[in-house]
XYZ file of C-alpha atoms in Angstrom:
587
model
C 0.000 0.000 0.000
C 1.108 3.248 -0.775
C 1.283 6.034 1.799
C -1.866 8.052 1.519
C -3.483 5.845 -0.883
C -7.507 4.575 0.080
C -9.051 1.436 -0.684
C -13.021 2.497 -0.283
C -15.006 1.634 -3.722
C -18.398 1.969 -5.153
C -19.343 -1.460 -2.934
C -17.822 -0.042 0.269
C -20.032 2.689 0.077
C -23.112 0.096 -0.994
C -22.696 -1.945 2.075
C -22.280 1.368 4.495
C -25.196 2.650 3.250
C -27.095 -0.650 3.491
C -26.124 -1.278 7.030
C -27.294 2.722 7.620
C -29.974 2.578 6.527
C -31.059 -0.598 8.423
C -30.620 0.829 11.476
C -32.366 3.370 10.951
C -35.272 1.619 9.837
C -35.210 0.017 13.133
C -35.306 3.271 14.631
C -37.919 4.592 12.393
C -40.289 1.070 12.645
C -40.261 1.264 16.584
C -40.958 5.555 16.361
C -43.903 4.125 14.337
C -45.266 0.670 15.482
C -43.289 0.434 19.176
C -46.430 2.289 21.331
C -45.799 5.099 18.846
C -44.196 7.136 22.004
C -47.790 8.619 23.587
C -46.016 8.866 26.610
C -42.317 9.875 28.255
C -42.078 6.028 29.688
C -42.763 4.709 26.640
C -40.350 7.164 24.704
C -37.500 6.971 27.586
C -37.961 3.850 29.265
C -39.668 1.105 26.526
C -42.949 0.734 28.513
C -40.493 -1.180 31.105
C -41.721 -4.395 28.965
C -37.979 -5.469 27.450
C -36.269 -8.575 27.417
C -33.142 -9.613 29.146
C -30.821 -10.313 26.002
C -31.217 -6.639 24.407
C -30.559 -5.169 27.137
C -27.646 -6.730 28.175
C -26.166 -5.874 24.606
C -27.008 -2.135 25.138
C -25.565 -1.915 28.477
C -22.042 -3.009 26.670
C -22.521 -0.814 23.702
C -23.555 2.010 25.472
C -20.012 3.121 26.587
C -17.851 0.930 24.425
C -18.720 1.493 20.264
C -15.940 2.947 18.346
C -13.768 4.188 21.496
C -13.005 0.343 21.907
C -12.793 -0.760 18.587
C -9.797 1.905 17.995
C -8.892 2.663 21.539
C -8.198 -0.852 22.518
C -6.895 -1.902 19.794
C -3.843 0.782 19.535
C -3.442 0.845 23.534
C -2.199 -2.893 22.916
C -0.080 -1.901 19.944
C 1.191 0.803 21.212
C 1.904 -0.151 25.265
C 1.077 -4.115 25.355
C -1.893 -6.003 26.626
C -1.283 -5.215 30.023
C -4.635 -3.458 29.269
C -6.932 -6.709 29.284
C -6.498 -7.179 33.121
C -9.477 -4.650 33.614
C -11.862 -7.194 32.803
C -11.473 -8.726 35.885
C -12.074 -5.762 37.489
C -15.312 -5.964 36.036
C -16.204 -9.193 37.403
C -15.408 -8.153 41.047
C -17.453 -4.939 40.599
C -20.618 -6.473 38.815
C -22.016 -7.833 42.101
C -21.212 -4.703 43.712
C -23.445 -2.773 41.339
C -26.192 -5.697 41.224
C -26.655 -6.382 44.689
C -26.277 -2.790 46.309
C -26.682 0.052 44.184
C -29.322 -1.362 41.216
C -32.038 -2.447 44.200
C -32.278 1.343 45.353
C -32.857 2.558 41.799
C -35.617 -0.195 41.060
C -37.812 0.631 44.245
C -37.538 4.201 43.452
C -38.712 3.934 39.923
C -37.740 7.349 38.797
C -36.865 8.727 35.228
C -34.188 10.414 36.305
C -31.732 8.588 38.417
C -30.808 12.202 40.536
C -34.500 12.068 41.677
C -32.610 9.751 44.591
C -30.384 12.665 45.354
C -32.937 15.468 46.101
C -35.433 12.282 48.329
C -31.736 11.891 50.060
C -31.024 15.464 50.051
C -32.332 18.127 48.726
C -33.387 19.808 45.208
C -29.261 21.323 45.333
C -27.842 17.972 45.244
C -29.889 16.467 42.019
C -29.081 19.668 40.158
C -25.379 19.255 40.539
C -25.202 15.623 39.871
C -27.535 16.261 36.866
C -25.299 19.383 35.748
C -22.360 17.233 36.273
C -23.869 14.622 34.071
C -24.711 17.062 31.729
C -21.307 17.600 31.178
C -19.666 14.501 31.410
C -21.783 13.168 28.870
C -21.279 15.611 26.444
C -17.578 15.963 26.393
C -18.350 11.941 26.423
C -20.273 12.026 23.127
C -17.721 14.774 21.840
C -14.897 11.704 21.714
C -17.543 9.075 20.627
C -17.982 10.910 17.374
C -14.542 11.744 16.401
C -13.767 8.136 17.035
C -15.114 7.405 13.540
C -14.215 10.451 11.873
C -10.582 8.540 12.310
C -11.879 5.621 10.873
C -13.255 7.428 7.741
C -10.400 10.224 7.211
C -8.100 6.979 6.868
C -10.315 4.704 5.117
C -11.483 7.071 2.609
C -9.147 10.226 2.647
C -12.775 12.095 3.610
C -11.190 15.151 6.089
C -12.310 15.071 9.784
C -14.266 17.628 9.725
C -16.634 16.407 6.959
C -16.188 12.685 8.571
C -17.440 14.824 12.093
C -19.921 16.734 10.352
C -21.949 13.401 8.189
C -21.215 10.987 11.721
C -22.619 13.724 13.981
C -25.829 14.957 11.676
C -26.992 11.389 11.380
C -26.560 11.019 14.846
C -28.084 13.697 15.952
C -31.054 12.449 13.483
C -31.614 9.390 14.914
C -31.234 9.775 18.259
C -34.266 12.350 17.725
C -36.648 10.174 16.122
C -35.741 6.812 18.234
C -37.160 6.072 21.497
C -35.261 3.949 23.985
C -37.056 0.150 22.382
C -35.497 1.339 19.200
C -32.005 2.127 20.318
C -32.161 -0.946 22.601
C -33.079 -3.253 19.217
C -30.348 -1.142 17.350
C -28.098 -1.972 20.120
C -27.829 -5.847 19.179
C -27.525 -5.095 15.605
C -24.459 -2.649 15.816
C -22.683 -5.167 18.572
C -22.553 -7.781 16.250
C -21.313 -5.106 13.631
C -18.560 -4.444 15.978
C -17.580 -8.187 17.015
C -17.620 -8.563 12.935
C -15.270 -5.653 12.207
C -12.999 -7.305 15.435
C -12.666 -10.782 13.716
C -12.046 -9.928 10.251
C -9.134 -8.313 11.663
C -7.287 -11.302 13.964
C -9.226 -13.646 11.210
C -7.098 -12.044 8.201
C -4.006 -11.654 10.870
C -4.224 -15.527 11.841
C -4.585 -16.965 8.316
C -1.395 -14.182 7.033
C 0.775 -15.279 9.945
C -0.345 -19.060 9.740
C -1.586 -18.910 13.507
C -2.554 -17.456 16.406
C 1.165 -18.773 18.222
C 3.152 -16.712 15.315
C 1.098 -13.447 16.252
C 2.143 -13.799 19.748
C 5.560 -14.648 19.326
C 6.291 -11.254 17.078
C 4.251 -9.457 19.779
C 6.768 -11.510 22.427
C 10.128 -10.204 20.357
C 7.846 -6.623 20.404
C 7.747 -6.751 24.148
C 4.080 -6.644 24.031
C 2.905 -9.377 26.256
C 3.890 -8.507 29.534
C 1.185 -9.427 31.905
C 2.990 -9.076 35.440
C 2.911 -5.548 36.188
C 2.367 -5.573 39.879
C 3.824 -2.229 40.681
C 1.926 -0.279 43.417
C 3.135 3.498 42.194
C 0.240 5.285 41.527
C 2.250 6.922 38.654
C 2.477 3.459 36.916
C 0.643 4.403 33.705
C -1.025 0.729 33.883
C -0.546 -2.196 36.183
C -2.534 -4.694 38.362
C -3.413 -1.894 40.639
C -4.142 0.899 38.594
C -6.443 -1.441 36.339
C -8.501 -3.372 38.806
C -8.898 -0.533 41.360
C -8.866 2.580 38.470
C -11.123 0.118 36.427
C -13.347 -0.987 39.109
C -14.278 2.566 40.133
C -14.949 3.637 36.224
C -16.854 0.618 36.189
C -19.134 1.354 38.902
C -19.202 5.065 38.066
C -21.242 4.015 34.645
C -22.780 0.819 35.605
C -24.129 1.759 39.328
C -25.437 5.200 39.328
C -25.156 6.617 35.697
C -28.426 8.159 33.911
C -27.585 6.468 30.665
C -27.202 2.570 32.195
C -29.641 3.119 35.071
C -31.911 4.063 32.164
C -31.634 0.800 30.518
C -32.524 -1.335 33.961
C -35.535 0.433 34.610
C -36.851 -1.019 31.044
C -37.344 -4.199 32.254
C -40.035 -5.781 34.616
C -38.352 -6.434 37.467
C -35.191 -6.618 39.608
C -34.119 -9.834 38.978
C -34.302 -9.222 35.452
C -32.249 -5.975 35.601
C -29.679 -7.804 37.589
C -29.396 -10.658 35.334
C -29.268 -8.370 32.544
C -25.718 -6.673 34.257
C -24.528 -10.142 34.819
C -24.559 -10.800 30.983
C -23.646 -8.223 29.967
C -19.931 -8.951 31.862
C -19.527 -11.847 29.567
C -20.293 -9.570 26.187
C -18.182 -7.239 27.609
C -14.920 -9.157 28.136
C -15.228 -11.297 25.097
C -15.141 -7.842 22.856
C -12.607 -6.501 24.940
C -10.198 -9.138 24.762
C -10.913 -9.743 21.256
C -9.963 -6.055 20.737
C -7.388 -6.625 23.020
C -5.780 -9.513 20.530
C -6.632 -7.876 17.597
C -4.347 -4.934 18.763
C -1.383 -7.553 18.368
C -2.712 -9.035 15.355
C -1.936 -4.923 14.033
C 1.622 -5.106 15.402
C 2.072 -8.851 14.167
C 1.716 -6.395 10.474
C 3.733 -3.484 11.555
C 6.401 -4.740 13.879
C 8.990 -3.836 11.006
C 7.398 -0.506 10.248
C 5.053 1.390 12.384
C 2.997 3.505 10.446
C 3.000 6.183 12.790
C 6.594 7.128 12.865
C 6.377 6.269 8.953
C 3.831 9.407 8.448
C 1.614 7.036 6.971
C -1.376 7.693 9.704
C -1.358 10.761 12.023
C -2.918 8.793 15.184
C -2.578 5.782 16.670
C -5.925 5.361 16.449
C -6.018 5.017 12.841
C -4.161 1.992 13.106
C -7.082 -0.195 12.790
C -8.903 1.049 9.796
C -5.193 1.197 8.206
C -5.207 -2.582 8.652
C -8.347 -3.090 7.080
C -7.507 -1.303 4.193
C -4.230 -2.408 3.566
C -4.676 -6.162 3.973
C -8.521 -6.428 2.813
C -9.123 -3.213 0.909
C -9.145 -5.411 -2.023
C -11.864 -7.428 -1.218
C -15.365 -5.395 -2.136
C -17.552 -4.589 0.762
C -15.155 -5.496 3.541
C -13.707 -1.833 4.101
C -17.474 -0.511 4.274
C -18.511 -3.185 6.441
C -15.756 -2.007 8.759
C -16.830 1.645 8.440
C -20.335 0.816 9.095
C -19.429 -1.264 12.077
C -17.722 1.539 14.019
C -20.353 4.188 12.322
C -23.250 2.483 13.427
C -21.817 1.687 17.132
C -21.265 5.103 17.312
C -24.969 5.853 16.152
C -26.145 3.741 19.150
C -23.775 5.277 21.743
C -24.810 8.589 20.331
C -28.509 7.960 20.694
C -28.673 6.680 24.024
C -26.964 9.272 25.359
C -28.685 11.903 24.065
C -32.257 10.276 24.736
C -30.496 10.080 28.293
C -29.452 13.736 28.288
C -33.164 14.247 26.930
C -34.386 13.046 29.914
C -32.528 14.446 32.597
C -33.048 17.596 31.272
C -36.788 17.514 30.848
C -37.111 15.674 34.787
C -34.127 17.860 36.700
C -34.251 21.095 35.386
C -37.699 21.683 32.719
C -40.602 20.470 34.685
C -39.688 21.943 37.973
C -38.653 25.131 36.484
C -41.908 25.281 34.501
C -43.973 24.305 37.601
C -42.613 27.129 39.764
C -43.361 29.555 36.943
C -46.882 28.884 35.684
C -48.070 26.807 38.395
C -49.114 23.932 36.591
C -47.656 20.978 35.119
C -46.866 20.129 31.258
C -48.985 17.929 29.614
C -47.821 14.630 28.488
C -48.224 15.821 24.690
C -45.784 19.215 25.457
C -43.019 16.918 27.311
C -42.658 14.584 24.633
C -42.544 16.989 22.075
C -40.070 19.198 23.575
C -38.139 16.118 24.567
C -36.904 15.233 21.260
C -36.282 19.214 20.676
C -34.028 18.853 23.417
C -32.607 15.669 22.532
C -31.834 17.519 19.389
C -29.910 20.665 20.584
C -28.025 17.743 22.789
C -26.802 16.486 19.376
C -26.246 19.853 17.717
C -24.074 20.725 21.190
C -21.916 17.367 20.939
C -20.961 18.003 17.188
C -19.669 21.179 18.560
C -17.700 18.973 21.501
C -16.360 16.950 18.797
C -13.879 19.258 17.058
C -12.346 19.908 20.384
C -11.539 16.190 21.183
C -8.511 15.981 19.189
C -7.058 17.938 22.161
C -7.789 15.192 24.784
C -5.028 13.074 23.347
C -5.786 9.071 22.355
C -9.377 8.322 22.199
C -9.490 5.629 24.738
C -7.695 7.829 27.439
C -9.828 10.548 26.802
C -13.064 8.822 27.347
C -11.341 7.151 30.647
C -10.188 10.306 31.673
C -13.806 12.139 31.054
C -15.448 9.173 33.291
C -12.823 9.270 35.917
C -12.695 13.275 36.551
C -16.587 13.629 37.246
C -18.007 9.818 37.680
C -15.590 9.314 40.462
C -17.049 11.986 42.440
C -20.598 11.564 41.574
C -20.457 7.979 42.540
C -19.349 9.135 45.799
C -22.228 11.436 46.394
C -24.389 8.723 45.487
C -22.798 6.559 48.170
C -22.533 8.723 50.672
C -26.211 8.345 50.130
C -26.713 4.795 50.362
C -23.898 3.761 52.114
C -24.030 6.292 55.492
C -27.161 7.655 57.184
C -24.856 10.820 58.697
C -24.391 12.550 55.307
C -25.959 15.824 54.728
C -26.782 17.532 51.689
C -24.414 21.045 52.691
C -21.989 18.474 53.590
C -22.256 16.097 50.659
C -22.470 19.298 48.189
C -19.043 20.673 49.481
C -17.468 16.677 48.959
C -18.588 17.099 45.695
C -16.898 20.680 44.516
C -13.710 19.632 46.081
C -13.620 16.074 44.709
C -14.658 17.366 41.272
C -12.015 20.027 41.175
C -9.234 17.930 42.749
C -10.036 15.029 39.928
C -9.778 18.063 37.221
C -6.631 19.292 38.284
C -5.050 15.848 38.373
C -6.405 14.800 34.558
C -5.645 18.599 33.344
C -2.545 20.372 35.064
C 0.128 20.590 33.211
C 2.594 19.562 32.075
C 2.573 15.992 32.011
C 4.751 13.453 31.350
C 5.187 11.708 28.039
C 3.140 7.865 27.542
C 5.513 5.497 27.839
C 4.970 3.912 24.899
C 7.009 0.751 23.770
C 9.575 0.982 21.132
C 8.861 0.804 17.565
C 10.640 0.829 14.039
C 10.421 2.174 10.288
C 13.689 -0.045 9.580
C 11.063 -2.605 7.375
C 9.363 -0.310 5.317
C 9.958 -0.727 2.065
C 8.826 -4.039 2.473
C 5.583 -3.222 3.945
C 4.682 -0.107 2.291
C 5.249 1.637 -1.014
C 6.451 4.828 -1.836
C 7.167 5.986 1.818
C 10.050 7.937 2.432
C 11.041 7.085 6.225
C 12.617 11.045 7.945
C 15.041 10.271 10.209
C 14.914 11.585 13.294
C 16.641 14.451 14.955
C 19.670 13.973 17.337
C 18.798 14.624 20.605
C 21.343 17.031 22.150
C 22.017 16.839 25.867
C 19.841 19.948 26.923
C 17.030 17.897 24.985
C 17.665 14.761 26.764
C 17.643 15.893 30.742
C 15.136 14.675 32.448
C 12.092 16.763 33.212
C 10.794 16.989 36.723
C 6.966 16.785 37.082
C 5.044 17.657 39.915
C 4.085 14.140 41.358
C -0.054 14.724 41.110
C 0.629 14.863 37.483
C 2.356 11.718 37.032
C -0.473 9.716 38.632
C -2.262 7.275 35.973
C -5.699 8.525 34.631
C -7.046 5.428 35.961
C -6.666 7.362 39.519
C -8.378 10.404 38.425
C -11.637 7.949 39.796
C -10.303 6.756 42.592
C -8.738 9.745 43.797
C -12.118 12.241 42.975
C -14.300 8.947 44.868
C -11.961 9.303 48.003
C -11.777 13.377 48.532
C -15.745 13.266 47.692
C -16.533 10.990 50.008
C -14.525 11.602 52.874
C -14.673 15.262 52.593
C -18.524 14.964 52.380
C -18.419 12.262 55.382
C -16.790 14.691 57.301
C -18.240 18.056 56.994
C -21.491 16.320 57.154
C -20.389 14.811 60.228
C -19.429 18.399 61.788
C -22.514 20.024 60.661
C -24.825 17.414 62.122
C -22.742 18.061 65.314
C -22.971 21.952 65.507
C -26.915 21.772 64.433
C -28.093 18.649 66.729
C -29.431 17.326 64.001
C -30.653 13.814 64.480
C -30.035 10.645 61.614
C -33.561 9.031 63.153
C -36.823 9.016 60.591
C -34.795 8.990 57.504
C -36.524 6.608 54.468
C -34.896 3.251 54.744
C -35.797 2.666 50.961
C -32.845 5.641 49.945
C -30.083 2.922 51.523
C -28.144 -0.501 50.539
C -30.227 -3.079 51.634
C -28.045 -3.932 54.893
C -28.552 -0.382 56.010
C -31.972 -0.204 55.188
C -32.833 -3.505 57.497
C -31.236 -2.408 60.289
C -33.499 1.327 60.100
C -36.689 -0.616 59.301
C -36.002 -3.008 62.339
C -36.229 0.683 63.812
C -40.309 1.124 62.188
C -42.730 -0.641 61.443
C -42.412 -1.035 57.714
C -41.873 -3.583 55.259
C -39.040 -3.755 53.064
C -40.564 -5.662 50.723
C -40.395 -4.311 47.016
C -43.765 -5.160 45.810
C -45.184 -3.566 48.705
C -42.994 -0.427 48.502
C -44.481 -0.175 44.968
C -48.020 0.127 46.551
C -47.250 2.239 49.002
C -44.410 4.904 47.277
C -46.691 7.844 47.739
C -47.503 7.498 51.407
C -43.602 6.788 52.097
C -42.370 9.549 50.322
C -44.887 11.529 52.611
C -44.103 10.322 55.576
C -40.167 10.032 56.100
C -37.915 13.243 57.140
C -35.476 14.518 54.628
C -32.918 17.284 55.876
C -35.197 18.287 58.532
C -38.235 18.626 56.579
C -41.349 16.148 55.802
């Protein structure tokens, strides 16, 4: 392949468009036939009648789409496959979030998973978690969509900003029309899209190299298989610690108390269901991430003589993947768009739930109340869903916007850990010092927040920072991988160029700490100051609503009254116990 040269032909663009346009039938079919959206639950929750199996599938490809596809993928070309011990942290972390956070969400049936916050709190609390969400999600959706922009600029030589622009319009689109049954059904369809693109790559790799031993012995000679990182420095980019404890945190961050996931539970019947959903979905999860994982040595088992990279022949890592596809199958018809269309339509999915997400928080947290203390009166069922997809719309309009600026926040798959870690790390903190303690306030809870979010900021933003440590690579093989690439050499470093730079030690810390580090200050700042301000007030912990606590908690303070825990009772009975129980001093 020659450098700059695209592979993308009349059927690459027949089978993209196909596999477009199919899910967007979907999408269009359910806005049609799928209860036709009459009402907000039926538009943002399914008419809670989904199965398991679809939902499991959307809670994986809700946060993993294109960012894993080319995220994972170049993180294990680039630094090793270290990176695949964060799956177990998702198996230690799934009970967590099935057996402790997902039954307080169920009883409390809400839209809007910050409704918790102000029946903990106060009306303060669920409009900062919501505002945080706000923009987490956004810069969030801001990566997810110039993910595939990569794809397409070095598939098709289409620039990033028109790749941006035709990835974030169709978006935007779809995730107007589709309701959450739609993007749930779409959600299956684009996950297999994504497992396909995955294979064809380690499928091609396995049958080139003649098997899957050869790929990891060139990965071996590469230094890419080193799995025994057990380091305890904080500063160690990636290692045992960093991934299961950094991992675990992001983990529950997105799949304990975030809108989007939380979202996606309440569309089922039951509890049981919703926790057998998040059990399944562990299994879909690891088997695409380790496939990506392999797939990013598959790449290198290509490039080891000649990394494309250094060779100017792609500007990001992240390109790397869509590279491979073109170079080694660009001559077979269909199999580059099939690709594109993979990591377009995962994107499309991502996209839509998010915004349908954002939709709704906005609408519950911050439209209805603010319309109520206005006029009076509530909206009508009509007005909200209307104005929900207007909403959902601007949402899509404002990420396209977010989009142009990700370039900034380095390689895609850091970015969208980094975004998760700096505000989910502290929101899932305020959230547990809900559940978890019966002594936190809302003034104290509040403050926990603003420090842990601005601590977790200044440790994923000050600068400057150190380089990645990425492993070494070479351009010595080029001419026998690619054609007409003239390899620059490098410059000689000179000794002023090769002292080592100090760096303030908060700024060395992995981003898989920027969690961890904004759960801790959150939590125990909030702990704290709550703890002094229940002091200097008197304030008693007595008559608070054992349904707003884990279930261990919330046995021993209904042993304390004389009412059932019992979820099917709780359902009969919501109004009356949101009545009765105390909540910062006030019933």
């Amino acid at each position: 392949m020659a450098a700059g040269q695209h592979f993308f032909g009349p059927w690459d663009y027949v089978v993209l468009v196909i596999v477009l346009l199919i899910s967007a039938s979907i999408g269009v079919y359910y806005r049609f036939t799928g209860g036709k959206q009459k009402t907000m639950q039926e538009y943002l929750l399914a008419d809670k009648n989904m199965s398991i199996i679809p939902v499991a599938f959307s809670l994986m490809a809700s946060f993993m789409s294109a960012i894993t596809l080319l995220g994972v993928s170049s993180e294990n070309y680039t630094f090793g496959i270290q990176f695949i011990v964060i799956n177990i942290s998702y198996g230690i972390f799934t009970p967590v979030a099935a057996y402790l956070y997902l039954p307080v969400f169920f009883k409390l049936q809400a839209t809007s998973a910050y409704e918790y916050l102000e029946r903990r709190f106060g009306k303060a609390s669920r409009l900062a978690a919501s505002l945080s969400y706000t923009l987490q999600m956004t810069l969030y959706m801001g990566v997810v969509l110039y993910a595939p922009a990569l794809a397409l600029e070095a598939l098709t030589g289409i620039s990033k900003v028109a790749a941006i622009l035709s990835v974030g319009l169709v978006c935007t689109f779809y995730s107007t029309i589709g309701g959450m049954k739609a993007v749930l059904i779409t959600d299956v369809f684009q996950s297999l899209l994504m497992f396909a693109a995955v294979f064809s790559v380690i499928i091609y790799a396995v049958i080139d190299k003649g098997s899957f031993d050869e790929i990891w012995n060139i990965a071996e000679r590469g230094n890419r298989t080193d799995l025994l990182n057990f380091n305890p420095d904080p500063t160690e980019r990636h290692s045992w610690f960093s991934l299961i404890i950094g991992g675990g945190i992001t983990f529950l961050s997105l799949y304990a108390v975030n809108q989007t996931q939380v979202q996606r539970y309440l569309t089922v019947k039951d509890l049981k269901r919703a926790q057998t959903a998040l059990w399944l979905n562990w299994p879909i999860l690891t088997c695409l991430s380790l496939s990506t994982s392999f797939s990013g040595l598959a790449i290198y088992s290509k490039y080891a003589a000649c990394d494309p990279v250094k060779a100017k022949v792609i500007n990001s890592p992240d390109q790397l993947m869509p590279l491979y596809v073109v170079d080694t199958m660009g001559d077979i018809p269909g199999l580059s768009g099939l690709f594109v269309a993979g990591i377009f339509s995962a994107s499309l999915s991502t996209v839509s739930a998010a915004v349908n997400s954002l939709a709704a928080v906005t609408i519950e947290d911050y439209y209805k109340p603010l319309y109520k203390s206005i006029f009076g009166k509530s909206l009508s069922e009509k007005t909200i869903a209307i104005q929900s997809k207007l909403i959902a719309l601007l949402f899509g309009l404002l990420c396209l916007a977010v989009a142009f600026l990700a370039q900034f926040l380095g390689g895609v798959l850091q970015a969208s850990l980094t975004i998760f870690g700096v505000v989910g790390g502290p929101l899932l903190a305020l959230f547990t010092l809900g559940m978890f303690t019966t002594t936190a306030n809302e003034k104290g809870s509040l403050f926990g927040l603003l420090c842990g979010i601005s601590f977790a900021l200044w440790m994923a933003f000050g600068n400057p920072k150190p380089p990645l440590p990425a492993l070494p690579v070479t351009t010595e093989g080029c001419s026998s991988v690619f054609t007409n690439v003239t390899v620059v050499a490098e410059p000689q470093l000179t000794r002023a160029t090769t002292q080592q730079q100090e760096y303030f030690w908060l700024y060395k810390v992995s981003y898989l700490y920027n969690g961890v580090f904004g759960l801790l200050s959150t939590y125990i700042i909030g702990y704290v100051a709550s703890l002094v301000i229940n002091k200097i007030k008197g304030v008693s912990t007595q008559n608070l609503d054992p349904h707003l606590f884990i279930t261990p908690i919330a046995r021993r303070l209904e042993r304390t009254m004389d009412i059932p825990l019992n979820t099917k009772e709780l359902s009969d009975s919501q109004e009356e116990l949101n009545g009765k129980y105390e909540v910062n001093g006030k019933y």
